[in-house]
């Protein structure tokens, strides 16, 4: 075999890698996504070797020139990736030999693929986390916009999927903003953990060259170099952090999707979704199905699966590097792709839905949703304990149920049968328009339409500033 076509370890081996093994051993189809990070890290590594006088300037500029040429080739789709050279690191190194000749051999001084791959992967994961955060921000903005136009839209709030208490549609939507804000925080805090530079730890034992790890760390945008070389090449916590944050974010997206599917159903009819985000049936002409919402709900399992697979891969691995770890990239890449798409689709769904206000208000007064407000009224106006007030309110609900009436359909005389010292103003309580509350947003907020408006406006201003 000519030197040119040999793998880097070909000089030690008597036989070529079997084609069957090559198919699973090679990761190039997956890790070519790391090419920007790999070339960036190699350029900085070369600059450090020159600065430390480990290689001379001339060799350094040849290497950097060659690397930049390769970057342009890959960006322009002119690069031929070869399975034979296993991964992105060796594909690039092999091409460097073709472009600049034997000088390419100086690039791998004082590093191993083990520190190289984690450096690339950490850089990529950092970039991916920021991209997810920016898409979450877009989603938050759309939810805020939808909430703003629905402050006075009253809907039934549910517990156990039974009508519970009347709430503002805006209040409900804002709950999701809190969830997505926590997701953002999780991805930001992951970046903090990622922020230690692996480059320079070699295969596992460090290196005897006088390298400057602080230099490479700073130039690559890390806070500091990692501390223990064995841990550095064994550590995939940052991949677990990413996958776990992605799974939690996917849970939130899936709950939102589930909710939209329920609300859009013919039974609930609480929202309308624009035809743009619906599909028809091949047999039932009347159908308009919320497929995009179902798909993002369905794909959540793939995010969980990647996390589970990564945990399982790592749990039995002794320190330090094992080839098992090569599987990490496809798991993280897939989870990222799915999550990013799901966030974008969720955003599109939010933009394309509208509240069915009439239906919302009708459903709000079904299921005796003002019974709690009546109990509260009795506590506040009749000096009762909550338990006594609860009993009286339950009696009224039983009466209304027997009469097949909603609470707001009862006459004042009927209400007085339950307690005869009540004044007419009690009747206001049974009207959901007067009853819906923002207690969940601001615990001490007095229940009045003015304070609801005021407080929600406060929430909007606050959220626009932070996202
Ligand atoms: N492609 C490998 C991976 O992603 C790079 C590290 C290879 N190191 C080794 N000792 N075989 O894990």
Short mmCIF file of C-alpha atoms and ligand atoms in Angstrom, two decimals:
data_model
loop_
_atom_site.label_atom_id
_atom_site.label_comp_id
_atom_site.label_asym_id
_atom_site.label_seq_id
_atom_site.Cartn_x
_atom_site.Cartn_y
_atom_site.Cartn_z
CA UNK A 1 0.00 0.00 0.00
CA UNK A 2 1.34 3.44 -0.87
CA UNK A 3 2.11 5.68 2.10
CA UNK A 4 -0.37 8.22 0.79
CA UNK A 5 -3.38 5.99 1.23
CA UNK A 6 -2.36 4.45 4.53
CA UNK A 7 -4.23 5.09 7.75
CA UNK A 8 -2.06 6.85 10.34
CA UNK A 9 -1.56 3.55 12.14
CA UNK A 10 -0.99 1.61 8.86
CA UNK A 11 2.77 1.31 9.55
CA UNK A 12 2.11 -0.87 12.56
CA UNK A 13 -0.57 -3.06 11.00
CA UNK A 14 -0.11 -6.04 8.69
CA UNK A 15 -3.64 -6.05 7.35
CA UNK A 16 -6.05 -3.37 6.24
CA UNK A 17 -9.17 -2.76 8.36
CA UNK A 18 -11.95 -5.10 7.30
CA UNK A 19 -14.69 -3.38 5.32
CA UNK A 20 -17.29 -4.80 7.66
CA UNK A 21 -15.64 -3.23 10.69
CA UNK A 22 -14.94 0.00 8.81
CA UNK A 23 -18.69 0.49 8.45
CA UNK A 24 -19.25 0.76 12.18
CA UNK A 25 -15.78 1.94 13.18
CA UNK A 26 -15.94 5.01 11.00
CA UNK A 27 -17.79 7.99 12.43
CA UNK A 28 -17.11 10.45 9.64
CA UNK A 29 -20.73 10.55 8.43
CA UNK A 30 -21.69 11.86 11.86
CA UNK A 31 -18.71 13.84 13.14
CA UNK A 32 -18.06 15.78 9.93
CA UNK A 33 -20.43 18.26 11.58
CA UNK A 34 -17.49 19.18 13.83
CA UNK A 35 -15.29 20.41 10.99
CA UNK A 36 -15.48 24.13 11.90
CA UNK A 37 -14.57 23.42 15.52
CA UNK A 38 -11.85 20.92 14.55
CA UNK A 39 -10.11 23.35 12.21
CA UNK A 40 -10.49 26.26 14.61
CA UNK A 41 -8.93 24.22 17.44
CA UNK A 42 -6.11 22.98 15.16
CA UNK A 43 -5.26 26.55 14.12
CA UNK A 44 -5.08 27.70 17.74
CA UNK A 45 -3.03 24.60 18.66
CA UNK A 46 -0.57 25.42 15.85
CA UNK A 47 -0.31 29.05 17.00
CA UNK A 48 0.54 27.77 20.47
CA UNK A 49 3.20 25.37 19.14
CA UNK A 50 4.81 28.29 17.28
CA UNK A 51 4.58 30.64 20.27
CA UNK A 52 6.23 28.02 22.47
CA UNK A 53 8.90 27.46 19.81
CA UNK A 54 7.95 23.78 19.55
CA UNK A 55 7.63 24.21 15.79
CA UNK A 56 9.04 27.06 13.69
CA UNK A 57 6.99 29.90 12.23
CA UNK A 58 7.35 28.68 8.65
CA UNK A 59 5.91 25.28 9.40
CA UNK A 60 3.19 26.94 11.48
CA UNK A 61 2.02 29.17 8.63
CA UNK A 62 2.09 26.27 6.17
CA UNK A 63 -0.10 24.22 8.51
CA UNK A 64 -2.51 27.09 9.16
CA UNK A 65 -2.68 27.93 5.43
CA UNK A 66 -3.48 24.29 4.64
CA UNK A 67 -6.14 24.10 7.35
CA UNK A 68 -7.84 27.23 6.05
CA UNK A 69 -7.83 25.78 2.54
CA UNK A 70 -9.48 22.60 3.84
CA UNK A 71 -12.08 24.69 5.66
CA UNK A 72 -12.98 26.43 2.41
CA UNK A 73 -13.18 23.09 0.60
CA UNK A 74 -15.56 21.66 3.20
CA UNK A 75 -17.69 24.81 3.33
CA UNK A 76 -18.01 24.68 -0.46
CA UNK A 77 -18.82 20.98 -0.49
CA UNK A 78 -15.61 20.25 -2.37
CA UNK A 79 -14.10 17.95 0.26
CA UNK A 80 -14.19 14.17 -0.16
CA UNK A 81 -14.79 12.57 3.22
CA UNK A 82 -13.39 9.04 3.41
CA UNK A 83 -14.70 6.32 5.72
CA UNK A 84 -11.29 4.75 5.62
CA UNK A 85 -9.85 7.64 7.65
CA UNK A 86 -12.43 7.06 10.34
CA UNK A 87 -13.34 10.48 11.62
CA UNK A 88 -13.20 14.21 11.00
CA UNK A 89 -9.83 14.58 12.74
CA UNK A 90 -8.00 12.08 10.56
CA UNK A 91 -9.80 13.08 7.36
CA UNK A 92 -8.56 16.62 7.86
CA UNK A 93 -5.05 15.50 8.80
CA UNK A 94 -4.82 13.24 5.73
CA UNK A 95 -5.95 16.07 3.44
CA UNK A 96 -3.41 18.38 5.08
CA UNK A 97 -0.66 15.95 4.04
CA UNK A 98 -1.97 16.09 0.46
CA UNK A 99 -1.91 19.89 0.46
CA UNK A 100 1.31 20.78 2.35
CA UNK A 101 3.22 17.50 2.38
CA UNK A 102 5.30 16.22 5.30
CA UNK A 103 4.99 19.47 7.30
CA UNK A 104 1.47 18.27 8.15
CA UNK A 105 3.05 15.72 10.46
CA UNK A 106 3.98 18.48 12.94
CA UNK A 107 0.36 19.40 13.69
CA UNK A 108 -0.27 16.46 15.99
CA UNK A 109 2.63 17.26 18.33
CA UNK A 110 1.47 17.44 21.96
CA UNK A 111 -2.10 16.35 21.35
CA UNK A 112 -4.13 13.20 20.85
CA UNK A 113 -7.46 12.59 19.19
CA UNK A 114 -8.76 12.05 22.71
CA UNK A 115 -8.29 15.67 23.77
CA UNK A 116 -8.97 16.89 20.25
CA UNK A 117 -12.40 15.29 20.02
CA UNK A 118 -13.60 16.64 23.36
CA UNK A 119 -12.35 20.10 22.54
CA UNK A 120 -14.31 20.07 19.28
CA UNK A 121 -17.35 18.51 20.88
CA UNK A 122 -17.40 20.97 23.77
CA UNK A 123 -17.11 23.91 21.38
CA UNK A 124 -19.96 22.51 19.29
CA UNK A 125 -22.19 21.85 22.30
CA UNK A 126 -21.65 25.40 23.53
CA UNK A 127 -22.67 26.77 20.13
CA UNK A 128 -25.68 24.42 20.00
CA UNK A 129 -26.82 25.45 23.48
CA UNK A 130 -26.75 29.12 22.48
CA UNK A 131 -28.75 28.31 19.36
CA UNK A 132 -31.38 26.49 21.43
CA UNK A 133 -31.54 29.46 23.83
CA UNK A 134 -32.10 31.85 20.95
CA UNK A 135 -34.96 29.72 19.57
CA UNK A 136 -36.50 29.51 23.05
CA UNK A 137 -36.34 33.31 23.16
CA UNK A 138 -38.31 33.51 19.90
CA UNK A 139 -40.90 31.16 21.34
CA UNK A 140 -41.16 33.18 24.56
CA UNK A 141 -41.72 36.36 22.55
CA UNK A 142 -44.55 34.75 20.57
CA UNK A 143 -46.22 33.46 23.74
CA UNK A 144 -45.92 36.93 25.28
CA UNK A 145 -47.52 38.49 22.23
CA UNK A 146 -50.38 35.99 22.29
CA UNK A 147 -50.85 36.57 26.03
CA UNK A 148 -50.93 40.31 25.63
CA UNK A 149 -53.98 40.14 23.37
CA UNK A 150 -55.70 37.68 25.72
CA UNK A 151 -55.51 39.31 29.13
CA UNK A 152 -59.28 39.55 29.34
CA UNK A 153 -59.98 36.22 27.65
CA UNK A 154 -61.57 34.07 30.32
CA UNK A 155 -61.19 30.32 30.16
CA UNK A 156 -61.71 27.44 32.55
CA UNK A 157 -58.55 26.46 34.42
CA UNK A 158 -58.32 22.71 34.92
CA UNK A 159 -57.08 20.30 37.53
CA UNK A 160 -57.50 16.58 36.80
CA UNK A 161 -58.88 17.84 33.44
CA UNK A 162 -62.03 18.87 35.32
CA UNK A 163 -63.13 22.49 35.30
CA UNK A 164 -61.52 24.08 38.33
CA UNK A 165 -61.59 27.88 38.41
CA UNK A 166 -61.93 30.60 35.79
CA UNK A 167 -58.62 32.09 34.71
CA UNK A 168 -57.25 34.45 32.11
CA UNK A 169 -55.94 32.77 28.95
CA UNK A 170 -52.91 35.05 29.27
CA UNK A 171 -52.25 33.71 32.75
CA UNK A 172 -52.24 30.17 31.36
CA UNK A 173 -49.89 31.00 28.50
CA UNK A 174 -47.52 32.81 30.84
CA UNK A 175 -47.10 29.58 32.79
CA UNK A 176 -45.26 28.18 29.77
CA UNK A 177 -42.98 31.19 29.71
CA UNK A 178 -41.83 30.29 33.21
CA UNK A 179 -41.03 26.76 32.03
CA UNK A 180 -39.07 27.98 29.02
CA UNK A 181 -37.20 30.51 31.14
CA UNK A 182 -36.03 27.66 33.36
CA UNK A 183 -34.93 25.76 30.24
CA UNK A 184 -32.84 28.72 29.18
CA UNK A 185 -31.21 28.86 32.60
CA UNK A 186 -30.38 25.15 32.39
CA UNK A 187 -28.66 25.55 29.02
CA UNK A 188 -26.78 28.64 30.26
CA UNK A 189 -25.56 26.84 33.36
CA UNK A 190 -24.42 23.90 31.20
CA UNK A 191 -22.22 26.32 29.29
CA UNK A 192 -20.59 27.17 32.58
CA UNK A 193 -19.62 23.51 33.09
CA UNK A 194 -18.50 23.12 29.46
CA UNK A 195 -16.21 26.10 29.86
CA UNK A 196 -12.99 24.24 30.68
CA UNK A 197 -10.56 23.55 27.85
CA UNK A 198 -9.47 19.92 27.30
CA UNK A 199 -6.76 20.64 24.72
CA UNK A 200 -3.27 19.64 25.81
CA UNK A 201 -4.07 16.67 28.03
CA UNK A 202 -3.05 14.27 25.27
CA UNK A 203 -4.29 10.69 25.28
CA UNK A 204 -4.73 10.68 29.08
CA UNK A 205 -1.37 11.38 30.70
CA UNK A 206 -0.61 14.94 29.63
CA UNK A 207 2.43 15.78 27.54
CA UNK A 208 6.15 16.35 28.01
CA UNK A 209 6.21 19.39 25.69
CA UNK A 210 6.28 22.86 27.19
CA UNK A 211 2.82 23.77 25.95
CA UNK A 212 0.79 26.80 27.04
CA UNK A 213 -2.68 25.53 27.90
CA UNK A 214 -3.81 28.92 29.17
CA UNK A 215 -3.13 30.39 25.75
CA UNK A 216 -5.16 27.76 23.85
CA UNK A 217 -7.93 27.85 26.43
CA UNK A 218 -8.30 31.63 26.15
CA UNK A 219 -8.09 31.70 22.35
CA UNK A 220 -10.73 28.99 22.06
CA UNK A 221 -13.07 30.95 24.32
CA UNK A 222 -12.90 28.71 27.40
CA UNK A 223 -12.59 30.08 30.93
CA UNK A 224 -9.64 27.90 31.92
CA UNK A 225 -7.91 24.60 31.12
CA UNK A 226 -9.29 21.41 32.68
CA UNK A 227 -7.53 20.18 35.83
CA UNK A 228 -7.07 16.41 35.55
CA UNK A 229 -5.96 14.84 32.29
CA UNK A 230 -7.55 11.44 32.97
CA UNK A 231 -10.91 12.97 33.88
CA UNK A 232 -10.67 15.26 30.85
CA UNK A 233 -10.62 12.46 28.29
CA UNK A 234 -13.18 10.39 30.20
CA UNK A 235 -15.64 13.17 30.89
CA UNK A 236 -18.88 13.27 28.92
CA UNK A 237 -20.91 15.02 31.63
CA UNK A 238 -21.40 17.97 29.33
CA UNK A 239 -23.11 15.66 26.83
CA UNK A 240 -25.33 14.30 29.61
CA UNK A 241 -26.14 17.84 30.74
CA UNK A 242 -27.10 18.81 27.22
CA UNK A 243 -29.23 15.70 26.71
CA UNK A 244 -30.94 16.06 30.06
CA UNK A 245 -31.71 19.76 29.53
CA UNK A 246 -32.95 18.92 26.03
CA UNK A 247 -35.19 16.21 27.50
CA UNK A 248 -36.67 18.57 30.09
CA UNK A 249 -37.25 21.25 27.46
CA UNK A 250 -38.84 18.58 25.24
CA UNK A 251 -41.19 17.69 28.12
CA UNK A 252 -42.34 21.31 28.22
CA UNK A 253 -42.82 21.45 24.47
CA UNK A 254 -44.72 18.16 24.61
CA UNK A 255 -47.03 19.36 27.39
CA UNK A 256 -47.77 22.49 25.38
CA UNK A 257 -48.45 20.36 22.28
CA UNK A 258 -50.72 18.03 24.24
CA UNK A 259 -52.65 20.99 25.62
CA UNK A 260 -53.12 22.51 22.16
CA UNK A 261 -54.35 19.15 20.84
CA UNK A 262 -56.91 18.87 23.64
CA UNK A 263 -58.06 22.47 23.31
CA UNK A 264 -58.38 22.11 19.56
CA UNK A 265 -60.46 18.90 19.85
CA UNK A 266 -64.12 18.95 18.80
CA UNK A 267 -65.12 18.28 22.40
CA UNK A 268 -63.21 21.24 23.91
CA UNK A 269 -63.09 23.67 20.94
CA UNK A 270 -61.25 26.20 23.08
CA UNK A 271 -58.87 27.31 20.33
CA UNK A 272 -58.73 27.49 16.56
CA UNK A 273 -55.54 26.61 14.69
CA UNK A 274 -54.87 28.15 11.31
CA UNK A 275 -55.15 25.71 8.36
CA UNK A 276 -51.42 26.31 7.75
CA UNK A 277 -50.69 24.13 10.76
CA UNK A 278 -53.26 21.38 10.14
CA UNK A 279 -53.58 18.42 7.80
CA UNK A 280 -56.56 16.61 6.27
CA UNK A 281 -57.60 12.99 6.11
CA UNK A 282 -57.45 10.76 3.05
CA UNK A 283 -60.92 9.36 3.76
CA UNK A 284 -62.83 11.74 6.05
CA UNK A 285 -63.40 14.98 4.15
CA UNK A 286 -64.37 16.98 7.23
CA UNK A 287 -61.11 16.37 9.10
CA UNK A 288 -58.55 19.00 10.07
CA UNK A 289 -55.92 17.40 12.25
CA UNK A 290 -53.25 19.08 14.41
CA UNK A 291 -50.38 16.93 13.04
CA UNK A 292 -47.53 19.36 13.83
CA UNK A 293 -48.50 19.41 17.52
CA UNK A 294 -48.78 15.62 17.54
CA UNK A 295 -45.38 15.27 15.89
CA UNK A 296 -43.57 17.41 18.41
CA UNK A 297 -45.27 15.51 21.20
CA UNK A 298 -44.31 12.21 19.56
CA UNK A 299 -40.68 13.14 18.98
CA UNK A 300 -40.05 13.85 22.66
CA UNK A 301 -39.35 10.16 23.18
CA UNK A 302 -36.32 10.46 20.91
CA UNK A 303 -34.83 13.12 23.21
CA UNK A 304 -35.37 10.83 26.20
CA UNK A 305 -33.92 7.91 24.25
CA UNK A 306 -30.68 9.75 23.52
CA UNK A 307 -30.26 10.66 27.19
CA UNK A 308 -30.93 7.06 28.23
CA UNK A 309 -28.47 5.73 25.65
CA UNK A 310 -25.73 8.13 26.76
CA UNK A 311 -26.22 7.28 30.45
CA UNK A 312 -26.06 3.58 29.62
CA UNK A 313 -22.94 3.97 27.50
CA UNK A 314 -21.07 5.70 30.30
CA UNK A 315 -22.24 3.81 33.35
CA UNK A 316 -19.88 0.86 33.02
CA UNK A 317 -16.86 2.54 31.44
CA UNK A 318 -13.61 2.54 33.36
CA UNK A 319 -11.44 5.63 32.93
CA UNK A 320 -10.32 6.89 30.46
CA UNK A 321 -11.14 6.78 26.71
CA UNK A 322 -13.01 3.90 25.08
CA UNK A 323 -14.43 3.68 21.62
CA UNK A 324 -17.92 3.36 23.12
CA UNK A 325 -17.71 7.12 23.54
CA UNK A 326 -17.68 7.70 19.81
CA UNK A 327 -21.45 7.11 19.91
CA UNK A 328 -21.90 10.29 21.98
CA UNK A 329 -21.99 12.62 19.00
CA UNK A 330 -24.87 11.05 17.11
CA UNK A 331 -26.91 11.10 20.33
CA UNK A 332 -26.28 14.76 21.03
CA UNK A 333 -26.63 15.83 17.39
CA UNK A 334 -29.95 13.98 17.02
CA UNK A 335 -31.33 15.36 20.24
CA UNK A 336 -30.31 18.87 19.20
CA UNK A 337 -31.86 18.56 15.74
CA UNK A 338 -35.14 17.25 17.11
CA UNK A 339 -35.39 19.80 19.89
CA UNK A 340 -34.52 22.77 17.71
CA UNK A 341 -37.17 21.78 15.17
CA UNK A 342 -39.73 21.18 17.91
CA UNK A 343 -39.17 24.63 19.40
CA UNK A 344 -39.53 26.22 15.96
CA UNK A 345 -42.76 24.30 15.29
CA UNK A 346 -44.13 25.18 18.74
CA UNK A 347 -43.47 28.84 17.96
CA UNK A 348 -45.31 28.52 14.65
CA UNK A 349 -48.25 26.86 16.40
CA UNK A 350 -48.50 29.65 18.96
CA UNK A 351 -48.46 32.29 16.22
CA UNK A 352 -51.19 30.46 14.33
CA UNK A 353 -53.70 29.85 17.07
CA UNK A 354 -56.56 31.99 18.28
CA UNK A 355 -58.77 31.71 21.32
CA UNK A 356 -62.38 30.69 20.80
CA UNK A 357 -63.47 33.32 23.30
CA UNK A 358 -67.18 32.48 23.27
CA UNK A 359 -66.56 28.81 23.93
CA UNK A 360 -64.00 29.63 26.60
CA UNK A 361 -66.42 31.76 28.55
CA UNK A 362 -69.22 29.21 28.17
CA UNK A 363 -67.03 26.39 29.47
CA UNK A 364 -65.73 28.64 32.27
CA UNK A 365 -69.14 28.77 33.88
CA UNK A 366 -69.74 25.04 33.56
CA UNK A 367 -68.65 22.69 36.33
CA UNK A 368 -69.52 25.16 39.14
CA UNK A 369 -66.17 26.91 38.75
CA UNK A 370 -67.16 29.80 41.03
CA UNK A 371 -67.87 27.57 44.03
CA UNK A 372 -64.51 28.41 45.60
CA UNK A 373 -65.14 32.14 45.13
CA UNK A 374 -68.48 31.72 46.93
CA UNK A 375 -66.72 30.03 49.85
CA UNK A 376 -64.16 32.86 49.92
CA UNK A 377 -67.00 35.42 49.87
CA UNK A 378 -68.56 33.77 52.92
CA UNK A 379 -65.26 33.82 54.78
CA UNK A 380 -64.71 37.47 53.95
CA UNK A 381 -68.27 38.71 54.52
CA UNK A 382 -69.75 36.38 57.11
CA UNK A 383 -66.76 35.81 59.30
CA UNK A 384 -66.85 32.04 58.79
CA UNK A 385 -64.00 29.57 58.87
CA UNK A 386 -63.06 28.27 55.44
CA UNK A 387 -64.26 24.75 56.30
CA UNK A 388 -67.74 26.05 57.27
CA UNK A 389 -67.87 28.22 54.16
CA UNK A 390 -66.81 25.23 52.05
CA UNK A 391 -69.77 23.19 53.42
CA UNK A 392 -72.27 25.93 52.57
CA UNK A 393 -70.84 26.32 49.08
CA UNK A 394 -70.96 22.53 48.53
CA UNK A 395 -74.63 22.59 49.56
CA UNK A 396 -75.33 25.23 46.95
CA UNK A 397 -73.53 23.17 44.28
CA UNK A 398 -75.61 20.11 45.22
CA UNK A 399 -78.77 22.17 44.96
CA UNK A 400 -77.78 23.59 41.54
CA UNK A 401 -76.87 20.12 40.31
CA UNK A 402 -80.27 18.79 41.34
CA UNK A 403 -81.99 21.68 39.58
CA UNK A 404 -79.75 21.17 36.50
CA UNK A 405 -78.69 24.81 36.68
CA UNK A 406 -75.30 26.54 36.56
CA UNK A 407 -74.46 28.61 39.64
CA UNK A 408 -75.00 31.84 37.71
CA UNK A 409 -78.47 30.63 36.65
CA UNK A 410 -79.73 30.44 40.24
CA UNK A 411 -82.03 33.20 41.49
CA UNK A 412 -81.18 35.26 44.57
CA UNK A 413 -84.07 33.52 46.40
CA UNK A 414 -82.61 30.10 45.60
CA UNK A 415 -79.20 31.17 46.93
CA UNK A 416 -80.81 32.52 50.07
CA UNK A 417 -82.32 29.10 50.77
CA UNK A 418 -78.80 27.94 51.56
CA UNK A 419 -78.09 30.89 53.86
CA UNK A 420 -80.71 33.51 54.51
CA UNK A 421 -78.60 36.48 55.66
CA UNK A 422 -76.94 36.98 52.28
CA UNK A 423 -77.05 40.32 50.47
CA UNK A 424 -77.76 40.68 46.75
CA UNK A 425 -74.14 41.57 45.95
CA UNK A 426 -73.31 37.86 46.39
CA UNK A 427 -74.80 37.22 42.95
CA UNK A 428 -71.78 38.93 41.34
CA UNK A 429 -69.61 36.09 42.61
CA UNK A 430 -71.28 33.54 40.37
CA UNK A 431 -70.45 35.45 37.22
CA UNK A 432 -67.10 34.18 35.91
CA UNK A 433 -66.24 37.61 34.55
CA UNK A 434 -66.02 38.89 38.12
CA UNK A 435 -64.45 35.78 39.50
CA UNK A 436 -61.39 35.03 37.41
CA UNK A 437 -58.26 35.67 39.31
CA UNK A 438 -54.55 36.19 39.01
CA UNK A 439 -53.75 34.69 42.36
CA UNK A 440 -51.35 32.29 40.71
CA UNK A 441 -49.30 35.13 39.28
CA UNK A 442 -49.19 37.38 42.29
CA UNK A 443 -50.12 35.80 45.54
CA UNK A 444 -51.10 39.05 47.24
CA UNK A 445 -52.89 40.55 44.31
CA UNK A 446 -56.43 41.69 45.19
CA UNK A 447 -58.94 40.27 42.74
CA UNK A 448 -60.17 43.11 40.58
CA UNK A 449 -60.04 43.55 36.82
CA UNK A 450 -57.87 46.66 37.25
CA UNK A 451 -55.18 44.87 39.23
CA UNK A 452 -55.24 41.95 36.78
CA UNK A 453 -54.48 44.31 33.92
CA UNK A 454 -51.88 46.15 35.88
CA UNK A 455 -50.04 43.06 37.02
CA UNK A 456 -50.07 41.33 33.66
CA UNK A 457 -48.67 44.45 32.04
CA UNK A 458 -45.92 44.29 34.65
CA UNK A 459 -45.23 40.68 33.69
CA UNK A 460 -45.01 41.61 29.99
CA UNK A 461 -42.59 44.45 30.54
CA UNK A 462 -40.43 42.24 32.76
CA UNK A 463 -40.36 39.38 30.27
CA UNK A 464 -39.57 41.58 27.29
CA UNK A 465 -36.59 42.97 29.15
CA UNK A 466 -35.16 39.59 30.09
CA UNK A 467 -35.63 37.63 26.86
N1 LIG B 1 -13.62 9.51 16.61
C1 LIG B 1 -13.21 9.32 17.95
C2 LIG B 1 -14.35 9.65 18.88
O1 LIG B 1 -15.20 10.35 18.48
C3 LIG B 1 -12.04 10.20 18.27
C4 LIG B 1 -11.20 9.72 19.40
C5 LIG B 1 -10.45 8.52 19.00
N2 LIG B 1 -9.52 8.09 19.98
C6 LIG B 1 -9.05 6.82 20.05
N3 LIG B 1 -8.24 6.55 21.01
N4 LIG B 1 -9.43 5.90 19.20
O2 LIG B 1 -14.41 9.22 19.98
#
